[in-house]
Each structure stands twice: as C-alpha cells, then as structure tokens.
XYZ file of C-alpha atoms in Angstrom:
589
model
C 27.997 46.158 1.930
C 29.746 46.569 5.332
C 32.666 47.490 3.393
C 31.097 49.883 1.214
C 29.691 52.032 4.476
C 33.503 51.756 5.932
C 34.512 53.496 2.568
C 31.900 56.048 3.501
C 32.556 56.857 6.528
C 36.473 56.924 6.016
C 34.971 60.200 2.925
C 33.046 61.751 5.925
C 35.931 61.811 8.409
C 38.086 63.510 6.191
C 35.075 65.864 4.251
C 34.709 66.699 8.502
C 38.511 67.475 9.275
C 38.632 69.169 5.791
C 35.715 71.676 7.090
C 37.329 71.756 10.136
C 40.465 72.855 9.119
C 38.080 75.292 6.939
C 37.010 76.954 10.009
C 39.791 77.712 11.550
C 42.026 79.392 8.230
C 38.856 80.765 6.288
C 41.212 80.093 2.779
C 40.218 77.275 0.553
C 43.131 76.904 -1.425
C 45.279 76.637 1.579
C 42.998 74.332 3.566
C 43.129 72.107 0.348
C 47.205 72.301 0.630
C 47.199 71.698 4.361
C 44.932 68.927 4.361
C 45.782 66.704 1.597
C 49.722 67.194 3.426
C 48.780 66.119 6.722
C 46.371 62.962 5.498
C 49.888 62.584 2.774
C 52.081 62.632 5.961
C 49.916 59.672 8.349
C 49.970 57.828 5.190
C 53.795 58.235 4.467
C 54.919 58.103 8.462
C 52.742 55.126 9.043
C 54.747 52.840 6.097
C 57.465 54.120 7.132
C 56.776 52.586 10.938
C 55.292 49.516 9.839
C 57.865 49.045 7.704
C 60.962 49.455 10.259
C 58.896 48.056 13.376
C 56.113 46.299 11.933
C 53.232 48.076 14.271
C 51.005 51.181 12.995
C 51.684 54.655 13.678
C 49.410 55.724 16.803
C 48.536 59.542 18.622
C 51.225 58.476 21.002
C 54.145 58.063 18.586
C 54.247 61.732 18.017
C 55.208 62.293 22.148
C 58.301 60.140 20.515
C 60.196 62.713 17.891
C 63.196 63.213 19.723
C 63.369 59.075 19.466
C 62.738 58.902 15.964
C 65.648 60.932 14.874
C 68.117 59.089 16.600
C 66.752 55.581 15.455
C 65.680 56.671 11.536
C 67.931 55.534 9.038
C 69.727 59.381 8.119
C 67.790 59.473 4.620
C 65.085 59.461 5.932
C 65.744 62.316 8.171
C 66.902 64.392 5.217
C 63.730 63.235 3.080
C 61.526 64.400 6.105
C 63.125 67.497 6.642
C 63.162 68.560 3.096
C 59.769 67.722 2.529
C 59.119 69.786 5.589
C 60.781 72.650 4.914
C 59.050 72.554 1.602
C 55.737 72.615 2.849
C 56.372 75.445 4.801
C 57.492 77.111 2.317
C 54.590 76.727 0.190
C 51.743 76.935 2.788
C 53.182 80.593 3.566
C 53.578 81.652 0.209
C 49.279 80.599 -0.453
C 48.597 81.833 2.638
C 49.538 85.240 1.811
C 48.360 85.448 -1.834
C 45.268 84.049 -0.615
C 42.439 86.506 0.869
C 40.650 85.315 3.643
C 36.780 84.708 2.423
C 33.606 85.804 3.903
C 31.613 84.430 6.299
C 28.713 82.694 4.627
C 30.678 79.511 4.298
C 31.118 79.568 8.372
C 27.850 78.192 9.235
C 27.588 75.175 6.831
C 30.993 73.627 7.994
C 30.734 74.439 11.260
C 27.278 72.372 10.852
C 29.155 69.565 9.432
C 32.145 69.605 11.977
C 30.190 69.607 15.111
C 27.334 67.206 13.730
C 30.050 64.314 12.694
C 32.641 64.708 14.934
C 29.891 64.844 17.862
C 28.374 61.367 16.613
C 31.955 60.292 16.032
C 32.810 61.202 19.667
C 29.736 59.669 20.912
C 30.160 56.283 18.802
C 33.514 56.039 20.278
C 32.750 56.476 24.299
C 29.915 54.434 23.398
C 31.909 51.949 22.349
C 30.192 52.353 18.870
C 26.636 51.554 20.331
C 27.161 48.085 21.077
C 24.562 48.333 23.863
C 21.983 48.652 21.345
C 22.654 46.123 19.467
C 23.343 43.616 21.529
C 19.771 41.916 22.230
C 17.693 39.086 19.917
C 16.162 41.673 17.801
C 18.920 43.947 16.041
C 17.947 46.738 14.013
C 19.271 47.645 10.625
C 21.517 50.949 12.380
C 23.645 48.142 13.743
C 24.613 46.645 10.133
C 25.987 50.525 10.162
C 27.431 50.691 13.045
C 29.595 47.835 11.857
C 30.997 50.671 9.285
C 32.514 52.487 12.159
C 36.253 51.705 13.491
C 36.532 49.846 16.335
C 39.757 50.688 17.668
C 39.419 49.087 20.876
C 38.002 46.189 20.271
C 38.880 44.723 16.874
C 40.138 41.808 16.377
C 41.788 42.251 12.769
C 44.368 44.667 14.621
C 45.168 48.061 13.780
C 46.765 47.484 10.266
C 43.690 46.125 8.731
C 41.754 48.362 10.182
C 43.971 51.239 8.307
C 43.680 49.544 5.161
C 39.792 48.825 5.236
C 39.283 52.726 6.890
C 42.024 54.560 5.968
C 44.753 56.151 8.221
C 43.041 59.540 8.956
C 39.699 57.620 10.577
C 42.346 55.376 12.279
C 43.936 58.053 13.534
C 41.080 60.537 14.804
C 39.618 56.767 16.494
C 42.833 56.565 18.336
C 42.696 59.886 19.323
C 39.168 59.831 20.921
C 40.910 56.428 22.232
C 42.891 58.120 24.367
C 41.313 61.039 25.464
C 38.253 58.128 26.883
C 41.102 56.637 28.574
C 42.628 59.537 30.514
C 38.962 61.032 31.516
C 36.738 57.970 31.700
C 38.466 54.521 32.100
C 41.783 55.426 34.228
C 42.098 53.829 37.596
C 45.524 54.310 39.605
C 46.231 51.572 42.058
C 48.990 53.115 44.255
C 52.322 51.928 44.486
C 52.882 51.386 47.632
C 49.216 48.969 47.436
C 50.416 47.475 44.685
C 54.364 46.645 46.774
C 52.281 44.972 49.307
C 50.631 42.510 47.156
C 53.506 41.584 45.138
C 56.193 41.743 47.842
C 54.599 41.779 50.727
C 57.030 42.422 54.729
C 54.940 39.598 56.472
C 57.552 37.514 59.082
C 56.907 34.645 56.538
C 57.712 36.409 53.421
C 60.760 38.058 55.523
C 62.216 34.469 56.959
C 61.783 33.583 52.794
C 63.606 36.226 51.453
C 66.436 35.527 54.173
C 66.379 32.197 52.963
C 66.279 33.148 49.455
C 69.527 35.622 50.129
C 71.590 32.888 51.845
C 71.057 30.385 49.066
C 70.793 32.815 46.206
C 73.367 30.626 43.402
C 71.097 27.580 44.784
C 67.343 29.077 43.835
C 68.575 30.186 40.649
C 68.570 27.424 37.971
C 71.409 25.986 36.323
C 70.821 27.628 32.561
C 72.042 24.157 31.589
C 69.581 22.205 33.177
C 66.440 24.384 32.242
C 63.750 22.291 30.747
C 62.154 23.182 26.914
C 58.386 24.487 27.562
C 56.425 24.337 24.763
C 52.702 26.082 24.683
C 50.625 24.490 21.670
C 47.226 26.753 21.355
C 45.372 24.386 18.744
C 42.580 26.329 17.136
C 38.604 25.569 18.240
C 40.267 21.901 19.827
C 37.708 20.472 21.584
C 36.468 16.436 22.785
C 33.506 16.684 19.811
C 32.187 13.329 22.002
C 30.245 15.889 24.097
C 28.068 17.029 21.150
C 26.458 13.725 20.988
C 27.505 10.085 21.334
C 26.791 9.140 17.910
C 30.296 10.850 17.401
C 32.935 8.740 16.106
C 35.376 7.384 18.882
C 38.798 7.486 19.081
C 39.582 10.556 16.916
C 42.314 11.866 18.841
C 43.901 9.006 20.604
C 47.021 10.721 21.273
C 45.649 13.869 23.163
C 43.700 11.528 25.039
C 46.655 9.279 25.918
C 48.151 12.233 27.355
C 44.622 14.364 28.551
C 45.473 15.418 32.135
C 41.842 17.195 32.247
C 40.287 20.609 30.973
C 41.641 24.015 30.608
C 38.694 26.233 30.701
C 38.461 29.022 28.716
C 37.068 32.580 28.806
C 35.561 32.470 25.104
C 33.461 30.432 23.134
C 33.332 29.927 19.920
C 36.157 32.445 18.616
C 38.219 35.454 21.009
C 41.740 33.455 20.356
C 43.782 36.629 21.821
C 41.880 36.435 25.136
C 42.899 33.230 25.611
C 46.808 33.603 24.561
C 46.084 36.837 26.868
C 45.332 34.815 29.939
C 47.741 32.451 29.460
C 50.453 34.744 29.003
C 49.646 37.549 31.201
C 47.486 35.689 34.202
C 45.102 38.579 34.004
C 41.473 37.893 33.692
C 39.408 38.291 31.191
C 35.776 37.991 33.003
C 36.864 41.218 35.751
C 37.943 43.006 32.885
C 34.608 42.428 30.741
C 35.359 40.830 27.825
C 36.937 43.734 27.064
C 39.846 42.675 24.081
C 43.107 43.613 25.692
C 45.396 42.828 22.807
C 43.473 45.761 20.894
C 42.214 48.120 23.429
C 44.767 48.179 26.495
C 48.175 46.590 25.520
C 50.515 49.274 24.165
C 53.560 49.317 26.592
C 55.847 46.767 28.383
C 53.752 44.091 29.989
C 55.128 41.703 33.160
C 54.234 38.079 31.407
C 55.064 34.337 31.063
C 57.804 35.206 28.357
C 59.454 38.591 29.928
C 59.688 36.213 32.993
C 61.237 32.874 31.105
C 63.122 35.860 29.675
C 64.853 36.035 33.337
C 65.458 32.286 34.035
C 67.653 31.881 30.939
C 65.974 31.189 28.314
C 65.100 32.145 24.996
C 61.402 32.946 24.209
C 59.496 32.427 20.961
C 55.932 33.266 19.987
C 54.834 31.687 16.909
C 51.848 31.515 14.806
C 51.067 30.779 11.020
C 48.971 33.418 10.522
C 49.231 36.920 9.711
C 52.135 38.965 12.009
C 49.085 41.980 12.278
C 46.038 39.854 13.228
C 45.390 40.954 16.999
C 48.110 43.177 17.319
C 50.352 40.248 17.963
C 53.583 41.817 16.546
C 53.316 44.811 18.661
C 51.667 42.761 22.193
C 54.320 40.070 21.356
C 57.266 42.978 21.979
C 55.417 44.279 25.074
C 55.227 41.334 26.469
C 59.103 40.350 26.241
C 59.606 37.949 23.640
C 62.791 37.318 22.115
C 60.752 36.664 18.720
C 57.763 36.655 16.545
C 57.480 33.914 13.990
C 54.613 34.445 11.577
C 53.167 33.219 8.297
C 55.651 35.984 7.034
C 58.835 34.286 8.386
C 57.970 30.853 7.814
C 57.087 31.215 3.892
C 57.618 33.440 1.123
C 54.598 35.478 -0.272
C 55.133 33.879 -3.479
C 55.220 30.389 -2.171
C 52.470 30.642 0.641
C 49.493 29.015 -1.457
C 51.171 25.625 -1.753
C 51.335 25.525 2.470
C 47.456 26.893 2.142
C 44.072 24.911 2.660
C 41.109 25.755 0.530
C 39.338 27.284 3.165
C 42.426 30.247 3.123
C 44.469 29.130 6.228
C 48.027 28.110 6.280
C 48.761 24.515 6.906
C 49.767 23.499 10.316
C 53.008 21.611 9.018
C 54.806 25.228 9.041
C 54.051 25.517 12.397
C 55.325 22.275 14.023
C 57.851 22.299 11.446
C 59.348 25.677 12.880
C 58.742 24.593 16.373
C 61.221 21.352 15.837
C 63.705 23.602 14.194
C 63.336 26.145 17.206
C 63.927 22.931 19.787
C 66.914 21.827 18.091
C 68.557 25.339 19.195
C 68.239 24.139 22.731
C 71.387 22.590 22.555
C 73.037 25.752 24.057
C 69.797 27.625 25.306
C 66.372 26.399 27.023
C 63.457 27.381 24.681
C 60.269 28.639 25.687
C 57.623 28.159 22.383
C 53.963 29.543 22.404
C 52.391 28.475 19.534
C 49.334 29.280 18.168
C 47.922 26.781 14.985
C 45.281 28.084 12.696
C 44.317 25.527 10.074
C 41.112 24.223 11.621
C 39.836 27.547 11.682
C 36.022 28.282 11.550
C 34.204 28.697 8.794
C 33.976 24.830 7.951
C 31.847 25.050 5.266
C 34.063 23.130 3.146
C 36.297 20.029 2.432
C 40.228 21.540 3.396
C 40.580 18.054 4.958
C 38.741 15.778 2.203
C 35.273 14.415 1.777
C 33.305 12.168 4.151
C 36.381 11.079 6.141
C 34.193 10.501 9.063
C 30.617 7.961 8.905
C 27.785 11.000 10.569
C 24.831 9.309 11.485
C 22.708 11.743 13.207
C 18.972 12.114 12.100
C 17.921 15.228 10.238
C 21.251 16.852 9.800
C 21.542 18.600 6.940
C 24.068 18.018 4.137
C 26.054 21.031 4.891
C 26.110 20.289 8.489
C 27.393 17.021 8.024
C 30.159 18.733 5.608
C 31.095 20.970 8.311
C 31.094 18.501 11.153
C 33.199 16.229 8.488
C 35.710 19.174 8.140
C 35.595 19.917 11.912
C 36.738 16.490 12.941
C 39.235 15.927 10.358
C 40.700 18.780 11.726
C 40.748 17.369 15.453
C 42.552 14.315 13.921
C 44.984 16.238 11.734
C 46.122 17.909 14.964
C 46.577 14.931 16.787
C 48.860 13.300 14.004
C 51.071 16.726 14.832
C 50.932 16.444 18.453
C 51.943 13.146 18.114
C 54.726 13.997 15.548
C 55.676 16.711 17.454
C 56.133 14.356 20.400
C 58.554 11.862 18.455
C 60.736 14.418 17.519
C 61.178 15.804 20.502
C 62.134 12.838 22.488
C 65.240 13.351 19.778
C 66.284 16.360 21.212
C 68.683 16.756 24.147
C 67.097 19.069 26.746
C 64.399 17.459 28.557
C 61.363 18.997 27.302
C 57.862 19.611 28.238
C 54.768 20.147 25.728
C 51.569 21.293 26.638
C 48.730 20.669 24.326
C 45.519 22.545 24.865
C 42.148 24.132 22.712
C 41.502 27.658 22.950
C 37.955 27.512 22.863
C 34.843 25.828 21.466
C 34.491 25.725 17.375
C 32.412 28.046 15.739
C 29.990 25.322 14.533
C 26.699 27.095 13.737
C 23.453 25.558 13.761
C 25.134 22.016 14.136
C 25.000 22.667 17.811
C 21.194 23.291 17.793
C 21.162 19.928 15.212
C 22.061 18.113 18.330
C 20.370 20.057 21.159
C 24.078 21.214 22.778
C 21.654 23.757 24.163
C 19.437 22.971 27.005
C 17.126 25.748 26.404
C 17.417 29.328 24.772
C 18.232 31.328 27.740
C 21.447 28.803 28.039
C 22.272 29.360 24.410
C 22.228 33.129 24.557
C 24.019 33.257 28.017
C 26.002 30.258 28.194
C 26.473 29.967 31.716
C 27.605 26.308 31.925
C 30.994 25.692 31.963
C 31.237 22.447 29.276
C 30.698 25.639 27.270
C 34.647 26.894 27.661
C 35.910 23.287 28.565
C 38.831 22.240 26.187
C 41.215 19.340 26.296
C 44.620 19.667 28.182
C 47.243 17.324 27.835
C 51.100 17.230 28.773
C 53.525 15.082 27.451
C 56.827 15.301 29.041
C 60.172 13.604 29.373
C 61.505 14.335 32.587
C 59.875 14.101 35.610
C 57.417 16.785 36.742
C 54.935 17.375 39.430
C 51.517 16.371 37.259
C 49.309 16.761 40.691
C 49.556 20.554 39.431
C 47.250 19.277 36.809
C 44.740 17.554 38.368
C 42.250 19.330 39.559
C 38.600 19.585 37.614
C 39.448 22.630 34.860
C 42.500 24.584 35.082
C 41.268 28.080 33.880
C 43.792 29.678 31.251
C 45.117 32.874 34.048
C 46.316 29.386 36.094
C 47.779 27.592 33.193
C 51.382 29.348 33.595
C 51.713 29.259 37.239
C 50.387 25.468 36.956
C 52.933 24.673 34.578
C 55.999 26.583 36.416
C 55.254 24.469 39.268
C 54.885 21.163 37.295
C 57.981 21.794 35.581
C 59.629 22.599 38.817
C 60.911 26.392 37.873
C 61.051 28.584 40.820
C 58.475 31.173 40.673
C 58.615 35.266 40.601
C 56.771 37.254 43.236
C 54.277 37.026 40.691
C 53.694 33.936 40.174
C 53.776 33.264 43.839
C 51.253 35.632 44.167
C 49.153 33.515 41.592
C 49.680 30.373 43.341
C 48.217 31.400 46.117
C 45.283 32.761 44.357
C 45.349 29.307 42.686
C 44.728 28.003 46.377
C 41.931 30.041 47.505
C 40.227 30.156 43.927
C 39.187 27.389 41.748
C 37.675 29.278 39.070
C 36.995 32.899 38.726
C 35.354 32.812 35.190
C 32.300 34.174 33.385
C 30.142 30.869 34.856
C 31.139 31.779 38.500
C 33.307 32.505 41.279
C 34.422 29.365 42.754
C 36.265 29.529 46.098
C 38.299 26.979 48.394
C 36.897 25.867 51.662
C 40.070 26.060 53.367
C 40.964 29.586 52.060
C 38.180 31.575 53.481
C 38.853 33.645 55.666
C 41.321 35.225 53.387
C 40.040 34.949 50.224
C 38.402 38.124 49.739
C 41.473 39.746 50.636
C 43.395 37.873 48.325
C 40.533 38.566 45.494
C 40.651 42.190 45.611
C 44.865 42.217 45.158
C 44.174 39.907 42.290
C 41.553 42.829 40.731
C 43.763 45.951 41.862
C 46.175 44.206 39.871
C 44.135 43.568 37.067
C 43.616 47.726 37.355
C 46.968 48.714 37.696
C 48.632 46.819 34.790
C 45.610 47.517 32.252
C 44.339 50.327 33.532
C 46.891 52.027 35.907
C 50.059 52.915 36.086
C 51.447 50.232 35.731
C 53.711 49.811 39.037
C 53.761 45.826 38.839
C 56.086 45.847 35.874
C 58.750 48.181 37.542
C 58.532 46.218 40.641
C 58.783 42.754 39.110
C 61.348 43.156 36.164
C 63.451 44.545 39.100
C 63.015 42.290 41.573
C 65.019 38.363 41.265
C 62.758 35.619 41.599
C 61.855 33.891 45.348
C-alpha cells in the first residue's frame, strides 16, 4: 500500500510542475513538449551519472557544467548537444504556431500549484511530519506520510528512492533540501575558531610542533613497517546472554577469547550508517539528533579515519556485501577518502549472486571475509586499512537462513515463531564467530603484522522476543531506552604484534572513540585531529543518548573542551567546512 501512495504522489508532483509550467507559458501543447523534455532529461542525465560515477544526479550537479564537459566521454557531448539543439528548435517552432489561451484555465492550476507545492514545502521543512507521528498512538495520515520522499533521512539512499518515486519528486525533494539548508539549518563556525581547536599556539602545542619539526623523518612511519587495520562491523552482534540466562553458553567462544569490553553504540536495533558514521568520522551522532548524516549532510569531502590512513601510507578499503547504493555508501565512501568501494556488485556477478544468498535475501558473509583475505595478501608492498561491514544476520529473522533448531530454547511461553527467530538470531552470532576465527588464521599467514577489530553495530531487531523475556524494565524504558546495555555490543581485538590494549579497557568505548582508541593501540601517530579527540577521550567517558559522562580529573576544562568538540560537529556538517582544509593540509603531530 505504501508503495502504491509513493506512485501517487510521484503523479501529483509532476500533474503540479506540469500546471506550473502551465502558468507561466499559457500554451498547452508547448507545456506538454517542455515538460515531458525536462522530466526525459533528469531521467536520461541521472543514468548517465550513475552510470559513470555510480551516485544520483542532485540540484547541485547542475553548478558543475563546465566539469561535465571536460570529463564526459565526447559522444556524449555530441548526443547532448544535438538533442539540445533539437529541442530548441522545436519548442520555438510550437511556441509560435501556438496562440496563447485565455484565462479561465489560470485559476484552477494556479489552485493546484500553490496547494501541492505548499504541502510539499511544508512536508519537507517539517521533516515530513515526523513530529506527529512520533507518539504511542499514530494516526492513519502517518501510513501517508510514509508515501512522501524522505530525502534527508532515508536510509535506502538516493537511488532507491528514484526508482520507488521517480526522478522529478527526487529532484524537487532535493531542491527544497537545499533551500532548508541555506535558510534554516546553516551554522558557520569561523575559521579562525575552528584553527584554534584543531591547531591550537599554546607554549605546549608550540614546544610540540618544534619537536615535531626537528624529528620530522622520525614521527613519520616507516611505510614498511605500518601495521594492517582491519574494522569488522558484524551486523546486530550482540552477547544474547543478557536477554536471559536460559541462553545457551558458549556461542561465540572466539569473540569472547578475544572480548576486550563494549563498544557502545548510538542506535538500537537498526541505524547501521550512524554507527560506520561515528566510527569513521568521530562526529556524534546524539549532538547532531539522530539526524542520518550519510543521507542528509554528507555530500562533499569529509576529514575521516580513511582520508587520514590515506596520509600515513596506506591503502584504504571500504567493503560491504550489500548493495553499493544502500546509505549512500558509494558516494559517502568517496567523500570520505577511500581508495575503494567493494560491494555485493564487485564481489559477484548478478547472474551468480543467488548461490552466495541466504533465504532470508542477504548475501552470505563468506564474500566478505573472503575479499578481506584477498585484500590482506596485497599488503606485501602496501599497509591495508579494511572497514568492513557484514550483512547476513540481518533482521527480519523470521526464518531458518541458518537451519532449524540448531540451538535447545527453553524459555516458558515463547511462542513458536519466537523461538524460530531467536534460533536464526543465534546461529547467526555463531556463524560470525567461525569467520572471525577464520579470518584470524589466515591472517597470522600474512606478512605485515596485522590488527583486527571485531565489534556489533547495534542491538538485533528482535521484536516481541525482547518483551518474551522482560529485556524491558518497564514501558517508559522500552519507549525511551535510556540504559546503556541498550547500545552495548561486544568488542574484541585480535592482534599479532604488540599494541597498547590499556586503550581498550575502560567500561564502553563509544563508536566517535573507537578510531582514536585504536590509532593509539596500534601505536600510529595521530593528526591534529585525532589529538584533539584524545583529549576529549580524557575529559569524556561517554557523550551518548543515555548521558554525558565526564572525568573527575578533567573538570575544570571540560566544558571548554565540549563546546570545540560541538563547533566542530557544526562546522563539518553544518558549516563551512574549515576542518577539512586545515587538516588535509596540515602533516600529522
């Protein structure tokens, strides 16, 4: 049904631009011509882009002309141009045979225009009127308001959101996109602010730099000496003991062999790209509410983990065997600096992809460690730096992808579909501890010393199985979730080379201190950046949707240090986005 409105409303978009366009020519025929061209044109320049750079065409790409003709291939140019020059030709031949009509047709589109492109515009700065939908008791306008595009905060990514809207509502979205952004939602954090936090001209940080001039060839790393780092993001991973203790033991004996504590993270129960967000970017997800970043705010070169391993030497993969559009990832991936994308589309051919797929519809972790092991065995002659993202234990888990009754559930009054979905759930957990394991045998074959860091990106989506064993205390903590073994997820390290584990050891490592953590651990030098989040690392434990938690010994400059952290926050999502002109010129301390 949801589907069926988005058709709808992808009709009344264009029916609205149509009378639009009406209003301003007064000629039928020629609004017809002009119409159906420009909604043939999106279509045709949006293949065109996702074909040569795999992202969708966007209001911004037309600032970009002058670009695209030196980068299109030169048949294109000619196809464009003639079909251009065509059009031109036509639209002024109908527009002079055509006599301009009268005025009794005025009224009724003008009604239309203003009526849907006013609730359009309103849907959109409303941020489709989530507000109102948001309580226990929904009403049926919010199955409707499901129908309208949400640009900013999707999750499918902007392709899908073409295909199940069409380009044109896509499009108009985007627009209204932007135009929120430059009058509502910009907030410039000046340069010279954002200089001090990131380099500040204290006598310490002076007497550093000194230091850091005099032994420049020393601070930088010998290329041949650079560890592997490998980031393995295992879908909905989680210690399922904690749902009850009738939960069978020993499931993941590996992960626990190697558990150095809890990464806590800032979603439950789904929100995978806030997570890889955090990790990657050390930006926060909880100052920035909730808001989906991958989607809504990451569209240009963004300082991260990878643009930064990028500088040290080494050569940075993101993988994931899923979908290269899901999230935006092929487009954030290229913001963010890496080297390379691999995706469901690289690992397998279309026509081979079901045998490597489960019968719940995701691909088969085997491609994934399998292309990880291949990417480790390039190390030879370059340190790799691997973020990868699995997918097979993927909610829903209303089914048997892993085989029946693997585990013995003995919990009173669950149903049998509960105890097929906690079944599923768990075979899951073990299946990715035989590939963390597997994964840790063959590395210990490769060369390079090499570090692996195993953690879950949130809670599973489990349903009412969590109410089947009272994971709840109460409703209010089930609808606000304000205790933290809600976001808890295992984090283990394997590693063979010595590194500084104390980085690890404290209660929950939140995910925007996972990368500075592990820089330290691994003992990499660290950017101004990354300085700057180790010592936010010392004055904050936590600053996370369940509270602010600060250090004792870091008062009295911790809301000082707080306030950089959020002006930077502002400035790279928000801003202007000084701290990536500052930091990918600046050498590391």
């Amino acid at each position: 049904m949801t589907r069926l409105y988005k058709y709808g409303f992808a009709v009344l978009v264009n029916y609205a631009l149509i009378s639009l366009i009406y209003l301003m020519l007064r000629k039928t025929w020629v609004t017809l011509f002009f119409s159906q061209f420009l909604f043939f044109a999106l279509n045709f320049i949006n293949i065109k882009k996702e074909q040569y750079l795999s992202a969708s065409l966007v209001p911004s790409d037309f600032l970009l002309v002058k670009e695209t003709l030196i980068a299109a291939p030169w048949f294109l140019k000619i196809a464009a141009l003639v079909g251009l020059a065509l059009f031109l030709v036509f639209a002024i031949f109908i527009y002079r045979k055509e006599a301009k009509e009268p005025n009794t047709l005025i009224a009724s589109n003008a009604l239309i225009t203003i009526t849907f492109f006013g609730f359009f515009v309103a849907a959109n700065f409303s941020n489709n009127f989530q507000k109102y939908c948001s309580g226990a008791s929904k009403s049926g306008t919010c199955t409707l308001t499901q129908a309208l595009p949400n640009t900013r905060g999707d999750w499918i990514g902007d392709s899908l959101i073409i295909r199940n809207s069409g380009i044109t509502t896509f499009f108009v979205s985007k627009s209204l996109d932007s135009i929120n952004q430059k009058v509502f939602q910009t907030q410039v954090i000046p340069e010279d602010q954002i200089q001090k936090i990131l380099l500040p001209k204290s006598p310490e940080s002076v007497a550093k730099a000194d230091v850091s001039k005099q032994s420049q060839k020393s601070t930088e790393p010998d290329t041949s000496q650079l560890p592997n780092i490998v980031f393995v993001m295992s879908e909905a991973h989680w210690d399922a003991s904690k749902l009850d203790k009738s939960i069978p033991k020993n499931i993941t004996p590996t992960i626990d062999k190697y558990k150095v504590g809890h990464m806590l993270s800032p979603t439950f129960g789904g929100g995978t790209a806030n997570v890889e967000f955090e990790v990657l970017t050390g930006l926060n997800v909880f100052l920035n509410h909730d808001e989906l970043a991958y989607v809504a705010k990451l569209k240009r070169p963004t300082y991260s983990l990878a643009s930064y391993m990028n500088d040290l030497g080494y050569d940075t993969t993101a993988m994931h065997n899923n979908g290269k559009f899901f999230y935006n990832r092929n487009t954030v991936y290229q913001n963010f600096g890496f080297n390379r994308f691999t995706s469901i589309e690289n690992m397998v051919s279309a026509s081979e992809r079901k045998k490597f797929t489960n019968t719940a519809g995701w691909a088969t972790d085997d491609l994934l460690y399998q292309n990880i092991v291949a990417q480790l065995q390039k190390s030879k002659d370059q340190a790799q730096f691997i973020y990868a993202i699995t997918v097979e234990n993927h909610f829903n888990y209303n089914d048997d992808r892993f085989g029946k009754n693997n585990f013995n559930i003995t919990k009173d009054g669950l149903s049998d579909l509960n105890k097929r979905r906690l079944n599923t759930y768990l075979s899951g957990l073990q299946r990715a501890d035989q590939h963390f394991k597997k994964l840790i045998e063959d590395a210990k074959h490769i060369e390079r010393p090499t570090m692996i860091i195993f953690f879950g990106d949130h809670l599973p989506n489990l349903g009412d199985v969590f109410d089947d064993y009272h994971f709840y205390a109460n409703a209010e903590q089930k609808s606000t979730k304000n205790d933290v073994k809600f976001y808890q997820t295992p984090l283990a390290v394997w590693s063979n080379f010595d590194i500084d584990r104390k980085q690890f050891k404290t209660k929950d490592t939140t995910a925007h201190f996972l990368a500075v953590d592990t820089l330290k651990a691994a003992k990499l030098p660290l950017s101004p950046y990354y300085q700057f989040m180790s010592d936010l690392s010392q004055c904050y434990k936590k600053i996370h949707k369940t509270g602010i938690e600060t250090n004792p010994k870091c008062d009295s400059k911790s809301n000082s240090i707080l306030e950089s952290y959020k002006q930077l926050n502002i400035d790279i999502l928000n801003g202007k986005n000084f701290s990536y002109e500052l930091l990918k010129a600046k050498p590391m301390a």
